Coordinates of C-alpha atoms in Angstrom, one line a residue:
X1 CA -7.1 -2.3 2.2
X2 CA -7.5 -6.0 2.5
X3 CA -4.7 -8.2 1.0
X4 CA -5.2 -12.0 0.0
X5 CA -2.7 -14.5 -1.6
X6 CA -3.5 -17.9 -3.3
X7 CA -1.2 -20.5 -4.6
X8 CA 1.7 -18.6 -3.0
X9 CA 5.2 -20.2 -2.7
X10 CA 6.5 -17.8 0.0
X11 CA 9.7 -17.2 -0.2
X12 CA 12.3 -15.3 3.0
X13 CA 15.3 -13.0 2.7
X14 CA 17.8 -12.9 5.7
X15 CA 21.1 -10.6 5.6
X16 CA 23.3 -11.2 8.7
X17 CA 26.3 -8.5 9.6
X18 CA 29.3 -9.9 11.5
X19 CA 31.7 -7.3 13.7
X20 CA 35.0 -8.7 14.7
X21 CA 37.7 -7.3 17.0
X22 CA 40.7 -6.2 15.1
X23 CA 42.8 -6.9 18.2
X24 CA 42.1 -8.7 21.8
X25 CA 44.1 -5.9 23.6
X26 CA 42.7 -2.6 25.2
X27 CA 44.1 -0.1 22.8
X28 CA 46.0 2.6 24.6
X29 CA 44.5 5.6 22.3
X30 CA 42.0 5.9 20.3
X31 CA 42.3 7.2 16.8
X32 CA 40.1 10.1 16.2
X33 CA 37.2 9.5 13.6
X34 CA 37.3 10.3 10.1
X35 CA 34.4 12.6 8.8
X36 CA 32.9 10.6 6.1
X37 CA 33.0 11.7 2.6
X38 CA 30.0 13.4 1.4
X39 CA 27.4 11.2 -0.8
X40 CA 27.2 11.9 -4.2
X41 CA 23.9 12.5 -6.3
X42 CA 21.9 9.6 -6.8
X43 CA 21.5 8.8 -10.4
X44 CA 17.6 10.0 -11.8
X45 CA 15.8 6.4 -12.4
X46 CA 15.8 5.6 -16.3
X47 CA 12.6 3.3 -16.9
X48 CA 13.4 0.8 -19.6
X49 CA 11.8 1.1 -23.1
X50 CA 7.7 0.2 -22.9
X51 CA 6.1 -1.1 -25.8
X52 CA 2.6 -0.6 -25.2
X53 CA -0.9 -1.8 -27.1
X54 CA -4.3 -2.2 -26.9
X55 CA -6.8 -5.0 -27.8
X56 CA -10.1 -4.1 -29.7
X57 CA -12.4 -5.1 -26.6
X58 CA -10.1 -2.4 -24.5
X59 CA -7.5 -4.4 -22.4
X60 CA -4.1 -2.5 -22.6
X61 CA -0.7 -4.2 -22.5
X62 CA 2.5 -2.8 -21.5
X63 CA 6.6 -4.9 -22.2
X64 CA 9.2 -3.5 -20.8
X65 CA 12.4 -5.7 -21.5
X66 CA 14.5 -5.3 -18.2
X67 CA 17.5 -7.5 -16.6
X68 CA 19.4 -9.9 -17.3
X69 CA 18.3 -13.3 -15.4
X70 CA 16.0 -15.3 -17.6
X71 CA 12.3 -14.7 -15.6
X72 CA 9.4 -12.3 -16.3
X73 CA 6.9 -11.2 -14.0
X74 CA 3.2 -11.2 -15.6
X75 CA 0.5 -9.3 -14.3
X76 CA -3.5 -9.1 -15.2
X77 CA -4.2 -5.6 -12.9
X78 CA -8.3 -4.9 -13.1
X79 CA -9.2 -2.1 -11.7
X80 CA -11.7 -3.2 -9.0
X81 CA -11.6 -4.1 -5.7
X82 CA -13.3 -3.2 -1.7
X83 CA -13.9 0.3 -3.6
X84 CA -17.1 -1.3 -5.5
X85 CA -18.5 -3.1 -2.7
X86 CA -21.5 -2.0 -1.2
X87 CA -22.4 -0.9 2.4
X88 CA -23.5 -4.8 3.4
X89 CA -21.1 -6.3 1.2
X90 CA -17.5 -5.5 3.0
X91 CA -15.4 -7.9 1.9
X92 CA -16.9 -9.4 -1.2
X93 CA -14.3 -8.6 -3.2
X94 CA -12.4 -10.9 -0.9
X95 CA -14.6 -13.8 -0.9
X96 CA -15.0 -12.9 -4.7
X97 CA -11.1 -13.7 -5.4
X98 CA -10.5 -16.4 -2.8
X99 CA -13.4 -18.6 -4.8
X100 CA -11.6 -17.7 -7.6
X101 CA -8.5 -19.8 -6.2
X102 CA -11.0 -23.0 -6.4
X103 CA -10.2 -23.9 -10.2
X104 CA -11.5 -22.9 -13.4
X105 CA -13.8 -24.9 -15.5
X106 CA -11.0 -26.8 -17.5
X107 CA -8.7 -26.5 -14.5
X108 CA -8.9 -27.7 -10.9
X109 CA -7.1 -25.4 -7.9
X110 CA -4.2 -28.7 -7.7
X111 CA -3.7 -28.2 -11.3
X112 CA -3.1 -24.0 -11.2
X113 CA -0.7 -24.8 -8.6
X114 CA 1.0 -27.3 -10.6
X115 CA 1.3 -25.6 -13.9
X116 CA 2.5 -22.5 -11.8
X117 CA 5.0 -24.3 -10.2
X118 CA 6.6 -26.0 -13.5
X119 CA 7.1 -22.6 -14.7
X120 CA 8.9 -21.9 -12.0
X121 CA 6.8 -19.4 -10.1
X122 CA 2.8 -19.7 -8.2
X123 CA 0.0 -17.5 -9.5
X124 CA -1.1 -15.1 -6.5
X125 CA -4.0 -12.9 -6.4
X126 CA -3.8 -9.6 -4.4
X127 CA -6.7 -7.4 -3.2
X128 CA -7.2 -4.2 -2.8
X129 CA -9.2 -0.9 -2.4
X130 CA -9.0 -0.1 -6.4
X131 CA -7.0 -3.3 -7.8
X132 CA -7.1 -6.8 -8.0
X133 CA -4.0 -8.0 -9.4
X134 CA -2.9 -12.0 -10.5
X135 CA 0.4 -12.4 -11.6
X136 CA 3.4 -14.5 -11.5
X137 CA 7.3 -14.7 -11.9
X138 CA 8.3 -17.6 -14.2
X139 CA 11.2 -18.2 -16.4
X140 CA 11.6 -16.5 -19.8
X141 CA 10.7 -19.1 -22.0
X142 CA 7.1 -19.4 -19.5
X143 CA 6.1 -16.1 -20.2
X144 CA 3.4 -17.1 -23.0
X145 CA 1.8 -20.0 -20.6
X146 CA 1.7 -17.7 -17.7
X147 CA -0.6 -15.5 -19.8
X148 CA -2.9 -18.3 -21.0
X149 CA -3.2 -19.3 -17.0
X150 CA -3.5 -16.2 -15.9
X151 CA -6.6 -15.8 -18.4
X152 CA -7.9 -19.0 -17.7
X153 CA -8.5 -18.0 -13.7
X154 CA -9.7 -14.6 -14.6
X155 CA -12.1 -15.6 -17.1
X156 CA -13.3 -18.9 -16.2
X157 CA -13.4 -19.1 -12.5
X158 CA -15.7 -21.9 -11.5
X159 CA -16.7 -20.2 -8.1
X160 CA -18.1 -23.3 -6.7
X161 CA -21.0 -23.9 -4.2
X162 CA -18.7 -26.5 -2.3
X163 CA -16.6 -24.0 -1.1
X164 CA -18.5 -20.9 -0.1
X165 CA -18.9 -22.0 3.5
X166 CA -15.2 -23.4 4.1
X167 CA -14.1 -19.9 2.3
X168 CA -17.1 -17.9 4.7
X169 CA -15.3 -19.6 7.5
X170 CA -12.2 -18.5 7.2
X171 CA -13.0 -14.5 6.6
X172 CA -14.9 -15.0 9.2
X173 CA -11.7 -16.0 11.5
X174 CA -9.5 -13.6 10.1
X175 CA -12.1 -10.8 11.1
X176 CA -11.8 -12.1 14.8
X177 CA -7.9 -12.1 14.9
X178 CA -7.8 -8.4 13.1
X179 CA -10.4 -7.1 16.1
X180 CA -8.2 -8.5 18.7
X181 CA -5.5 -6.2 17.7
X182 CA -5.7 -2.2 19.0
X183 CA -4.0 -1.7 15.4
X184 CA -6.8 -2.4 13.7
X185 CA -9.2 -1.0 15.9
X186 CA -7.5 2.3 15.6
X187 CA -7.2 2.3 11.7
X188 CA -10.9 1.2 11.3
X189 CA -11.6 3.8 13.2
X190 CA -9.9 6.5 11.8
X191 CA -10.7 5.7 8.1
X192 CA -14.8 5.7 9.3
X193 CA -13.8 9.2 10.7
X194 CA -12.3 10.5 7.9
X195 CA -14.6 8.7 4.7
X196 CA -18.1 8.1 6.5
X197 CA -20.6 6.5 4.0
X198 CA -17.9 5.2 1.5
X199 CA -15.8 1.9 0.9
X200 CA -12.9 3.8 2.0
X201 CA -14.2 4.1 5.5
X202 CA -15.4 0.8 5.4
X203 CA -12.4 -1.9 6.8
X204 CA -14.2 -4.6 8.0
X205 CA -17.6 -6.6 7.8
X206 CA -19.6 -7.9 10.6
X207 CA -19.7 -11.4 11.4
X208 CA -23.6 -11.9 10.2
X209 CA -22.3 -10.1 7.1
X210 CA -20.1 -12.6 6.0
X211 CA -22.6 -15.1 7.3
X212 CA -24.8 -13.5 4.5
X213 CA -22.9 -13.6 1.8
X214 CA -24.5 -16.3 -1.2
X215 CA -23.0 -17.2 -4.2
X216 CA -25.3 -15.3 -6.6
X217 CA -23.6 -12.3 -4.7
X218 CA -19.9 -13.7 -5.7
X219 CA -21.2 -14.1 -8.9
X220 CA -22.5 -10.9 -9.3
X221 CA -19.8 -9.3 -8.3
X222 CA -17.2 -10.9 -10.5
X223 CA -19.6 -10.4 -13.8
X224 CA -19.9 -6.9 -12.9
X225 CA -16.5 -6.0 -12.2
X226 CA -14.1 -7.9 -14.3
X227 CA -13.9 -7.0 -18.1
X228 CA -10.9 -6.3 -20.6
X229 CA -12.1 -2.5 -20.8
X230 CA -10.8 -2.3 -16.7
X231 CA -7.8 -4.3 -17.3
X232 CA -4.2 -3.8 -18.2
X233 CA -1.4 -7.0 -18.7
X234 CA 2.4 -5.9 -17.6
X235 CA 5.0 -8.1 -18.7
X236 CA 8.7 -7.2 -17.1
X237 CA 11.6 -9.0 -17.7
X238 CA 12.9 -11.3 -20.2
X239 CA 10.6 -13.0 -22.5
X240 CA 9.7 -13.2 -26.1
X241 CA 7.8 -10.6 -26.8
X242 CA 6.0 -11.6 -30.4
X243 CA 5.3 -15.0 -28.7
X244 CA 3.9 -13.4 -25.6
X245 CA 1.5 -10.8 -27.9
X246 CA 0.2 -13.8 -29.5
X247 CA -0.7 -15.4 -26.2
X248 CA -2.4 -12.2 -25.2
X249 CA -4.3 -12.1 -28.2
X250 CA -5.6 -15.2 -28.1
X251 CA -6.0 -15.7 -24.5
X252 CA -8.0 -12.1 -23.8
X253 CA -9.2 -11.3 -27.5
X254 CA -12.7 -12.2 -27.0
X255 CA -13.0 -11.3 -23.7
X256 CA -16.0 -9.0 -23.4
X257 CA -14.9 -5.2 -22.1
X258 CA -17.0 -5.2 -19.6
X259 CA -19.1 -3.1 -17.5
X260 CA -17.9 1.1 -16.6
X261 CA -16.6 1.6 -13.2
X262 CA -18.7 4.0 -11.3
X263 CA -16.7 5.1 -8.6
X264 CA -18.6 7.0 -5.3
X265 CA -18.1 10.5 -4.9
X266 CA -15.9 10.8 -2.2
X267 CA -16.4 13.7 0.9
X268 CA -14.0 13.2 3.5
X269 CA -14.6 15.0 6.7
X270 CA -12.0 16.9 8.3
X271 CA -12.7 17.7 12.4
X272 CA -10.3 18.3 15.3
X273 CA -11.9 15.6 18.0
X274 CA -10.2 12.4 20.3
X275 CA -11.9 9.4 19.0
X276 CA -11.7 7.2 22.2
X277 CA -11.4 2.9 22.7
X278 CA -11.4 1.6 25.5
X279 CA -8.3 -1.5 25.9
X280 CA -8.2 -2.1 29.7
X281 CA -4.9 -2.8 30.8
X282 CA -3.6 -1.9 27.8
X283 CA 0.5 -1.0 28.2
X284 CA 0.2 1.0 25.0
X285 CA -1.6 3.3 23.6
X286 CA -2.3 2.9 20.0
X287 CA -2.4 6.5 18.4
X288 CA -3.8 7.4 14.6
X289 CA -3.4 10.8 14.1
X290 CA -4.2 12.3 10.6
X291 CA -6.1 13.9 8.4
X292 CA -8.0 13.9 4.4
X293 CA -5.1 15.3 2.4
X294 CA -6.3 16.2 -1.6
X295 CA -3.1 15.0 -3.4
X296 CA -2.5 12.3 -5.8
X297 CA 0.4 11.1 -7.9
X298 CA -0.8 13.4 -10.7
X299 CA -0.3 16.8 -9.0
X300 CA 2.8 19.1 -9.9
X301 CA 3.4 19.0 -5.7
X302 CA 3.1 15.2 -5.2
X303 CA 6.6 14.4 -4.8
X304 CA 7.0 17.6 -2.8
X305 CA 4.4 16.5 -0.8
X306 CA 6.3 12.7 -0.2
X307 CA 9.4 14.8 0.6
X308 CA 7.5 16.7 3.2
X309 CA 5.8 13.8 4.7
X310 CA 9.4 12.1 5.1
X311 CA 10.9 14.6 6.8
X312 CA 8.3 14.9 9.1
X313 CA 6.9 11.4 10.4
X314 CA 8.1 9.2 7.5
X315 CA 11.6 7.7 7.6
X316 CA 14.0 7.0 10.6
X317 CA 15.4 10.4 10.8
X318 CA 12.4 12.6 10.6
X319 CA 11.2 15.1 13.5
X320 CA 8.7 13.2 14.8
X321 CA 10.3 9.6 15.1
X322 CA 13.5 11.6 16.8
X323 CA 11.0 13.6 19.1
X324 CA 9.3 10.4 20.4
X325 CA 11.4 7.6 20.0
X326 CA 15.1 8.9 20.2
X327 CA 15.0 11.7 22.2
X328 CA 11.7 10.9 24.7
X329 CA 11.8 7.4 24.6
X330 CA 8.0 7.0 24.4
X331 CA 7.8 4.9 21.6
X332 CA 9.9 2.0 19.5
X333 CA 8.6 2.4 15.9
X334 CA 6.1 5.4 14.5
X335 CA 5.8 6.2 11.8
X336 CA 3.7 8.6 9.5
X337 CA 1.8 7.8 6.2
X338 CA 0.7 9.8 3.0
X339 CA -2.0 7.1 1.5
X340 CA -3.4 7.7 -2.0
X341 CA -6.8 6.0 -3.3
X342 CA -8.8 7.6 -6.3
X343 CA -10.6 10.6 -5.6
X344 CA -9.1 10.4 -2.1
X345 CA -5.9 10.7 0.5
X346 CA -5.0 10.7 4.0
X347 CA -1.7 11.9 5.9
X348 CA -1.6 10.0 9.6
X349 CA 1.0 9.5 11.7
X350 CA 1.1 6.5 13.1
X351 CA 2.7 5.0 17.3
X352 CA 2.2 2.9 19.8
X353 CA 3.1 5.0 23.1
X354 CA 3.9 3.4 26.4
X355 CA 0.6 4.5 28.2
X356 CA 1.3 6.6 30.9
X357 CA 3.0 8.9 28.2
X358 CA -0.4 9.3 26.1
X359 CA -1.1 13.1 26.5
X360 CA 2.8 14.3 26.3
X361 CA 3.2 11.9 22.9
X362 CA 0.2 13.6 21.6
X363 CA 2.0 16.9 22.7
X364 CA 5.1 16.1 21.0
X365 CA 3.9 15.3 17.6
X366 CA 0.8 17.9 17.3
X367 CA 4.0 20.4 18.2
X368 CA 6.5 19.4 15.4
X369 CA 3.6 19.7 12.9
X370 CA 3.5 23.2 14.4
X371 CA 7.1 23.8 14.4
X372 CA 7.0 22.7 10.5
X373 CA 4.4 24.7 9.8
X374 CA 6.3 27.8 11.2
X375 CA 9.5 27.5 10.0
X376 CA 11.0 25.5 7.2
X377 CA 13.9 22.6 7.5
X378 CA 17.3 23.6 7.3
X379 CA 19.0 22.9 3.7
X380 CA 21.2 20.2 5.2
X381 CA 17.9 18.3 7.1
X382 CA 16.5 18.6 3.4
X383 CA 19.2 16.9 1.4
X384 CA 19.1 14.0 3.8
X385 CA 15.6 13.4 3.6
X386 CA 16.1 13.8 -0.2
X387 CA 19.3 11.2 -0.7
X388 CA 17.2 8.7 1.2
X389 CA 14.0 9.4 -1.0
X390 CA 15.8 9.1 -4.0
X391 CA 17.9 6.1 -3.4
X392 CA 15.0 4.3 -2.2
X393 CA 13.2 5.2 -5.1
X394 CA 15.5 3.6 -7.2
X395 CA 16.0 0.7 -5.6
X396 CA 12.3 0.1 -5.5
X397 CA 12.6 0.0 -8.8
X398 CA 15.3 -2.0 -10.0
X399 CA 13.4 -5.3 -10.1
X400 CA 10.8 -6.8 -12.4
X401 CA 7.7 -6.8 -9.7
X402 CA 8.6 -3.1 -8.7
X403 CA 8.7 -1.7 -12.1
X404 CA 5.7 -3.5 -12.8
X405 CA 3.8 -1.9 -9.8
X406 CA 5.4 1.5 -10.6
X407 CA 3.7 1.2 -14.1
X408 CA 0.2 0.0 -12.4
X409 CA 0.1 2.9 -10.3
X410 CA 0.4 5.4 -13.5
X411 CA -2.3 3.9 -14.8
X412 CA -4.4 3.7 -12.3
X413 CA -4.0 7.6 -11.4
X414 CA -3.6 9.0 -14.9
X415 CA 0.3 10.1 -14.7
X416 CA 2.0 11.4 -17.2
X417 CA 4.5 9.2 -19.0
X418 CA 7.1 11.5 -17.5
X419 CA 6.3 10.4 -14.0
X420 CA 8.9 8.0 -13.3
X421 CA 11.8 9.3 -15.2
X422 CA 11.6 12.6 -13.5
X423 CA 11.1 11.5 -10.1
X424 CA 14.2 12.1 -8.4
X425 CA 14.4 15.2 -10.0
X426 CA 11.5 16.5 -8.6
X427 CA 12.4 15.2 -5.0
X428 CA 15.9 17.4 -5.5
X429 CA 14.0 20.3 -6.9
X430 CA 12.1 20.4 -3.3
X431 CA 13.0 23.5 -1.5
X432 CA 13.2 24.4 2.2
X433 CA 10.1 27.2 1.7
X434 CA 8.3 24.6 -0.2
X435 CA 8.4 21.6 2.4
X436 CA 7.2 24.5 5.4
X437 CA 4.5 25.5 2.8
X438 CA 2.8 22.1 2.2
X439 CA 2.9 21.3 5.5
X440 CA 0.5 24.4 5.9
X441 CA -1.6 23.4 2.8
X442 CA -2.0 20.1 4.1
X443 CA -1.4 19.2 7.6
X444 CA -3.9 21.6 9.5
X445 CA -3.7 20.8 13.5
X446 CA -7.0 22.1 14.0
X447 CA -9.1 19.6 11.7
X448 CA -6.6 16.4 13.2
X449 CA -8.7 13.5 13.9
X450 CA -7.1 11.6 16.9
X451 CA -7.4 7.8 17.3
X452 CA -6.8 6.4 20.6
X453 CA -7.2 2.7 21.6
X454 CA -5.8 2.4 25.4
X455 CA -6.7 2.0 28.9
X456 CA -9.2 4.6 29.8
X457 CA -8.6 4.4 33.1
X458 CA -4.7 5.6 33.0
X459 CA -4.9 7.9 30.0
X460 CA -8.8 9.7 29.7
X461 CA -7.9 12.7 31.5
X462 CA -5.0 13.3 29.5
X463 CA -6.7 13.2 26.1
X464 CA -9.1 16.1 27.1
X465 CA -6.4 18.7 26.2
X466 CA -6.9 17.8 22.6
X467 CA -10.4 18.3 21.6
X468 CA -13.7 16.9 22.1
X469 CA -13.0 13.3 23.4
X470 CA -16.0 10.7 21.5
X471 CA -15.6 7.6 23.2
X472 CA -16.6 4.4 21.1

């Protein structure tokens, strides 16, 4: 997934923690420690009242009134993105919304960035593999302008010749800095391994593809793939909601519906092999290590599933970050992913290893998939994993731009209205047997694709343990 921003105002949060001696003296004794009380249950998430219509041409709406501070965050999500580009068009959908950040044909880009900013916010649109979202947080009594904007840049974009080569260029850059990193060398590769002949195999372009790319194409692709019957309008927040219908309606009324998506049938391939890159020098070893899992948030075992994944690579205390960060010392920061796209998923997990430690990392976390597999957490591993989920989860969404999100993802995937409001439920209603049962449904060590960017020099000889090494 490729993410871009335009008329940002960026904005940084920094917490700082202060310890102070209680006393400058060397204390003769020390106290023995208290055992902390136990947490209690995290309250299940209650989503706020939604008030939800459609237009006649097929764009849906969704209010929520939520909080107290006087903003809203409005959202146009259409559901297109890098999924409905073609095999030589990588990155359209990029250039496709970064020309749409060069004005409108009432408006110029100065002006959007203007009227965004008197509202107190700055329009951004966002990217990715099945969405293209523009949205904004402005004050309350904005909430009705920031629609008619929002429509303006969506329906009117002037995509301009002037800029195609300027907007080439710098795509064109960002595709050299992205192919200087072993990161994203490893996770190109492993999505190409895992979804051959489909967008979601496809990260990047070539240089003489975005070299390629004309306007008609950018054209094309924004007639094609942006229509009311694709598109859904979230407002969250505090706003007047009769005022803010109107704007809708008049601002998105006449838009035309649009063309079907026709999404590509997906076949992901699932192969035990070492896919090999060569980094001489390297001092790490950058590891992708995964699998095609079928899951999606509208399966009864989804949440199961997230609990699963936690405890195994995903949070700070799971197995695998213990194994090879606390315990072995191979590694600062892995982690392990469960990533969802329609029709599709993948589990990785995800380190960069010192690289004389290759092989024995690869070891370490192909054997705690097998110890999972074998024998389920203990109840008290469990409820740790699941007070973290949970109050994560609810924190996640206990703003205006996370409940907003949440929503977008039900409708993208089809949940049930129910999803939300029983989430934490469901991660508490995750058993022991259930955990060690989905890692056997999903996490099979015989069809794991291994990614390895490093020095070949210091680390070839160890990957030859682990399957037929391919080497790029």
């Amino acid at each position: 997934m490729r993410t871009r921003t335009i008329f940002t105002l960026a904005a940084a949060l920094f917490a700082t923690a202060l310890s102070l001696p209680t006393s400058a003296q060397t204390p003769t004794a020390t106290a023995p420690k208290e055992t902390p009380p136990a947490p209690g249950t995290p309250r299940n998430f209650t989503l706020p009242a939604i008030r939800q219509f459609s237009l006649p041409n097929g764009l849906q709406v969704r209010f929520v009134p939520y909080g107290e501070v006087p903003k809203a965050t409005v959202r146009l999500v259409t559901h297109t993105g890098n999924a409905d580009e073609g095999p030589n068009e990588v990155w359209l959908a990029d250039l496709t919304s970064e020309m749409m950040q060069q004005g409108t044909t009432t408006r110029s880009a100065e002006d959007i960035a203007r009227e965004a900013a008197t509202m107190g916010g700055a329009l951004d649109v966002t990217v990715g593999m099945n969405t293209t979202v523009i949205g904004t947080d402005v004050f309350s009594e904005s909430a009705a302008r920031a629609v008619a904007l929002i429509a303006d840049v969506v329906r009117n974009p002037r995509l301009p010749d002037s800029e195609l080569a300027r907007l080439k260029g710098d795509l064109a850059r960002n595709l050299s800095i992205q192919h200087a990193t072993p990161q994203a060398l490893a996770s190109e590769k492993f999505a190409a391994v895992l979804f051959p002949n489909h967008p979601y195999g496809r990260s990047y372009p070539t240089q003489s593809m975005i070299e390629s790319y004309t306007l008609d194409q950018v054209r094309g692709f924004h007639a094609k793939n942006f229509g009311a019957a694709r598109s859904f309008v979230y407002v969250v927040g505090r706003f007047d909601a009769n005022a803010v219908e109107a704007a809708i309606r008049q601002s998105f009324g006449d838009w035309a519906a649009g063309s079907p998506r026709t999404p590509q049938n997906v076949s992901p391939v699932s192969k035990r092999a070492v896919y090999f890159i060569d980094r001489p020098g390297a001092v790490q070893s950058t590891l992708y290590i995964g699998l095609p899992a079928s899951i999606d948030p509208t399966r009864s075992d989804y949440v199961s599933t997230v609990v699963m994944n936690a405890l195994l690579g995903g949070s700070f205390g799971s197995r695998i970050t213990s194994n090879i960060r606390e315990q072995k010392g191979y590694t600062y920061s892995p982690t392990s992913t469960l990533s969802t796209r329609l029709g599709a998923a993948s589990w990785a997990e995800i380190a960069d290893v010192t690289t004389n430690v290759t092989g024995p990392a690869i070891k370490e976390i192909i054997g705690e998939i097998d110890r999972l597999r074998s024998e389920p957490p203990t109840a008290k591993e469990l409820q740790g994993i699941q007070n973290y989920l949970a109050g994560t989860f609810v924190l996640r969404n206990s703003s205006r731009p996370g409940i907003a999100s949440q929503l977008a993802t039900m409708d993208l995937y089809g949940a049930g209205a129910d999803y939300l409001s029983t989430y934490v439920q469901r991660i508490y209603a995750t058993t022991p047997a259930e955990v060690q049962r989905l890692a056997q449904t999903y996490i099979d060590p015989s069809k794991l694709a291994i990614v390895v960017v490093g020095d070949r020099k210091v680390i070839y000889d160890q990957l030859k343990t682990y399957g037929e090494v391919i080497e790029q």
